Amino acid sequence: TMFKKSFPNILLSGVVYYSQHSLAQAAAADKNNEMKVIFQRMATDVLAFRDEMERVYNARCETGTLTQCANTNFNDCSSTLSSQQCMKADELVVSTCGDGNTCNALWDKSLSTVSIPAALAQAPLANPSDPEIIESACYSRLAEQYMVDKYKKDEEYWWKYGVQPS
């Protein structure tokens, strides 16, 4: 009789244990699958970026590429950009632009920019004077629309993981 009374409890305990174990395995499998999806997306993004940069590099010698870029200045502290905003300390701090409390850099998320280290930017308005650096900065601007579009497209996806796509 004791066995008959405890058997339902033993059976119920076994079902609960099995259910919890199965749920734990399912949760682990879901996380594993989610990581696979994230890594696949990253791999696809890297290959797409490679293809875009190859396209851009092949267009580097076109007259329009250098003409569009002539006399452009993209200094994080002093440039005037169409949609610039002061970055908060938890977003970006450029020590030469701010004190970490007030405006820490001027940033325009609608444009891609090229940042040149001060040691290489000795020309007027903190621009580079080396022709190879100027060429690289100018032709990389051809990828701007791709990067802006990609950022906008990916921002919501990466937000759910607490990161920004930039």
Short mmCIF file of C-alpha atoms in Angstrom, two decimals:
data_model
loop_
_atom_site.label_atom_id
_atom_site.label_comp_id
_atom_site.label_asym_id
_atom_site.label_seq_id
_atom_site.Cartn_x
_atom_site.Cartn_y
_atom_site.Cartn_z
CA THR A 1 0.00 0.00 0.00
CA MET A 2 2.82 2.42 0.77
CA PHE A 3 4.18 1.87 -2.74
CA LYS A 4 0.76 2.50 -4.28
CA LYS A 5 0.46 5.83 -2.39
CA SER A 6 3.99 7.02 -3.19
CA PHE A 7 4.09 5.80 -6.79
CA PRO A 8 2.12 8.82 -8.14
CA ASN A 9 4.50 11.15 -6.29
CA ILE A 10 7.54 9.31 -7.65
CA LEU A 11 6.04 9.36 -11.12
CA LEU A 12 5.21 13.07 -10.82
CA SER A 13 8.74 13.81 -9.59
CA GLY A 14 10.19 11.91 -12.54
CA VAL A 15 7.98 13.81 -15.00
CA VAL A 16 8.94 17.16 -13.44
CA TYR A 17 12.65 16.27 -13.51
CA TYR A 18 12.44 15.08 -17.12
CA SER A 19 10.53 18.23 -18.14
CA GLN A 20 13.08 20.52 -16.47
CA HIS A 21 15.98 18.61 -18.00
CA SER A 22 14.34 18.71 -21.43
CA LEU A 23 13.63 22.45 -21.13
CA ALA A 24 17.24 23.10 -20.13
CA GLN A 25 18.50 21.12 -23.13
CA ALA A 26 16.06 22.94 -25.42
CA ALA A 27 17.19 26.33 -24.07
CA ALA A 28 20.84 25.40 -24.62
CA ALA A 29 20.06 24.23 -28.15
CA ASP A 30 18.18 27.47 -28.86
CA LYS A 31 21.17 29.55 -27.65
CA ASN A 32 23.53 27.43 -29.74
CA ASN A 33 21.34 27.91 -32.82
CA GLU A 34 21.09 31.64 -32.13
CA MET A 35 24.89 31.90 -31.96
CA LYS A 36 25.17 30.03 -35.26
CA VAL A 37 22.75 32.53 -36.84
CA ILE A 38 24.75 35.47 -35.45
CA PHE A 39 28.06 34.09 -36.72
CA GLN A 40 26.54 33.32 -40.13
CA ARG A 41 25.21 36.87 -40.34
CA MET A 42 28.62 38.27 -39.41
CA ALA A 43 30.34 36.11 -42.03
CA THR A 44 27.86 37.20 -44.69
CA ASP A 45 28.33 40.85 -43.68
CA VAL A 46 32.12 40.58 -43.88
CA LEU A 47 31.96 39.09 -47.38
CA ALA A 48 29.51 41.78 -48.53
CA PHE A 49 31.80 44.48 -47.10
CA ARG A 50 34.77 42.91 -48.89
CA ASP A 51 32.86 43.02 -52.18
CA GLU A 52 31.91 46.67 -51.62
CA MET A 53 35.50 47.65 -50.81
CA GLU A 54 36.72 45.86 -53.96
CA ARG A 55 34.19 47.87 -55.99
CA VAL A 56 35.32 51.08 -54.30
CA TYR A 57 39.01 50.30 -54.77
CA ASN A 58 38.46 49.69 -58.48
CA ALA A 59 36.87 53.16 -58.76
CA ARG A 60 39.70 54.97 -56.94
CA CYS A 61 41.32 56.38 -60.07
CA GLU A 62 38.15 57.80 -61.60
CA THR A 63 38.32 61.58 -61.95
CA GLY A 64 35.05 62.09 -60.09
CA THR A 65 36.34 60.24 -57.05
CA LEU A 66 39.12 62.74 -56.34
CA THR A 67 37.11 65.77 -57.50
CA GLN A 68 34.27 65.04 -55.06
CA CYS A 69 36.74 64.74 -52.22
CA ALA A 70 38.88 67.82 -52.87
CA ASN A 71 39.28 70.12 -49.87
CA THR A 72 37.06 68.06 -47.60
CA ASN A 73 37.66 68.15 -43.86
CA PHE A 74 36.41 65.49 -41.44
CA ASN A 75 37.86 66.49 -38.10
CA ASP A 76 35.86 65.09 -35.16
CA CYS A 77 36.37 68.29 -33.17
CA SER A 78 35.89 71.06 -35.71
CA SER A 79 34.10 69.89 -38.86
CA THR A 80 30.68 71.20 -39.78
CA LEU A 81 28.62 68.21 -40.86
CA SER A 82 24.96 68.28 -41.91
CA SER A 83 23.54 66.18 -39.04
CA GLN A 84 26.28 66.37 -36.44
CA GLN A 85 25.60 65.95 -32.77
CA CYS A 86 27.67 66.05 -29.61
CA MET A 87 28.39 62.53 -28.43
CA LYS A 88 27.71 61.57 -24.82
CA ALA A 89 30.49 60.15 -22.68
CA ASP A 90 28.95 56.66 -22.79
CA GLU A 91 28.92 56.73 -26.61
CA LEU A 92 32.24 58.25 -27.64
CA VAL A 93 34.97 60.34 -26.07
CA VAL A 94 37.70 61.93 -28.17
CA SER A 95 40.00 63.40 -25.52
CA THR A 96 41.19 66.22 -27.78
CA CYS A 97 37.57 67.33 -28.33
CA GLY A 98 36.07 67.25 -24.86
CA ASP A 99 36.51 66.61 -21.20
CA GLY A 100 34.35 63.47 -20.99
CA ASN A 101 31.46 65.45 -19.50
CA THR A 102 30.41 67.97 -22.15
CA CYS A 103 30.61 67.62 -25.93
CA ASN A 104 33.11 64.82 -26.52
CA ALA A 105 33.14 64.75 -30.32
CA LEU A 106 31.05 65.95 -33.21
CA TRP A 107 29.57 62.92 -34.90
CA ASP A 108 27.22 62.61 -37.83
CA LYS A 109 25.71 59.13 -38.03
CA SER A 110 24.35 59.85 -41.50
CA LEU A 111 27.89 60.11 -42.95
CA SER A 112 30.88 57.87 -42.88
CA THR A 113 34.10 59.66 -42.07
CA VAL A 114 37.79 58.97 -42.16
CA SER A 115 39.78 59.81 -39.05
CA ILE A 116 43.42 60.60 -39.62
CA PRO A 117 45.91 60.45 -36.72
CA ALA A 118 47.29 63.91 -35.90
CA ALA A 119 50.82 62.83 -36.86
CA LEU A 120 49.61 62.26 -40.44
CA ALA A 121 47.35 65.31 -40.63
CA GLN A 122 49.83 68.17 -40.86
CA ALA A 123 48.21 70.13 -43.71
CA PRO A 124 45.78 73.04 -43.13
CA LEU A 125 42.59 72.23 -41.17
CA ALA A 126 44.28 69.08 -39.79
CA ASN A 127 44.12 67.34 -43.16
CA PRO A 128 46.76 64.92 -44.48
CA SER A 129 49.33 66.01 -47.05
CA ASP A 130 50.53 62.54 -48.14
CA PRO A 131 48.98 61.78 -51.57
CA GLU A 132 48.45 58.09 -50.73
CA ILE A 133 46.53 58.93 -47.56
CA ILE A 134 44.44 61.50 -49.44
CA GLU A 135 43.68 58.97 -52.18
CA SER A 136 42.71 56.30 -49.65
CA ALA A 137 40.48 58.70 -47.71
CA CYS A 138 38.86 59.93 -50.91
CA TYR A 139 38.11 56.60 -52.54
CA SER A 140 36.90 55.05 -49.30
CA ARG A 141 34.16 57.72 -49.30
CA LEU A 142 32.62 55.83 -52.22
CA ALA A 143 31.55 53.19 -49.71
CA GLU A 144 29.70 55.80 -47.65
CA GLN A 145 26.17 55.07 -48.85
CA TYR A 146 26.71 51.34 -48.38
CA MET A 147 27.91 51.85 -44.79
CA VAL A 148 25.11 54.30 -43.91
CA ASP A 149 22.48 51.95 -45.32
CA LYS A 150 24.05 48.93 -43.61
CA TYR A 151 24.18 50.75 -40.26
CA LYS A 152 20.50 51.70 -40.48
CA LYS A 153 19.53 48.19 -41.55
CA ASP A 154 21.52 46.49 -38.76
CA GLU A 155 20.93 48.92 -35.89
CA GLU A 156 17.71 47.26 -34.67
CA TYR A 157 19.09 43.73 -35.07
CA TRP A 158 22.19 44.42 -32.97
CA TRP A 159 20.29 46.56 -30.42
CA LYS A 160 18.58 43.43 -29.07
CA TYR A 161 22.06 42.17 -28.11
CA GLY A 162 23.04 45.48 -26.54
CA VAL A 163 25.62 46.47 -29.18
CA GLN A 164 25.82 49.02 -31.99
CA PRO A 165 26.81 48.01 -35.52
CA SER A 166 29.39 50.78 -35.90
#
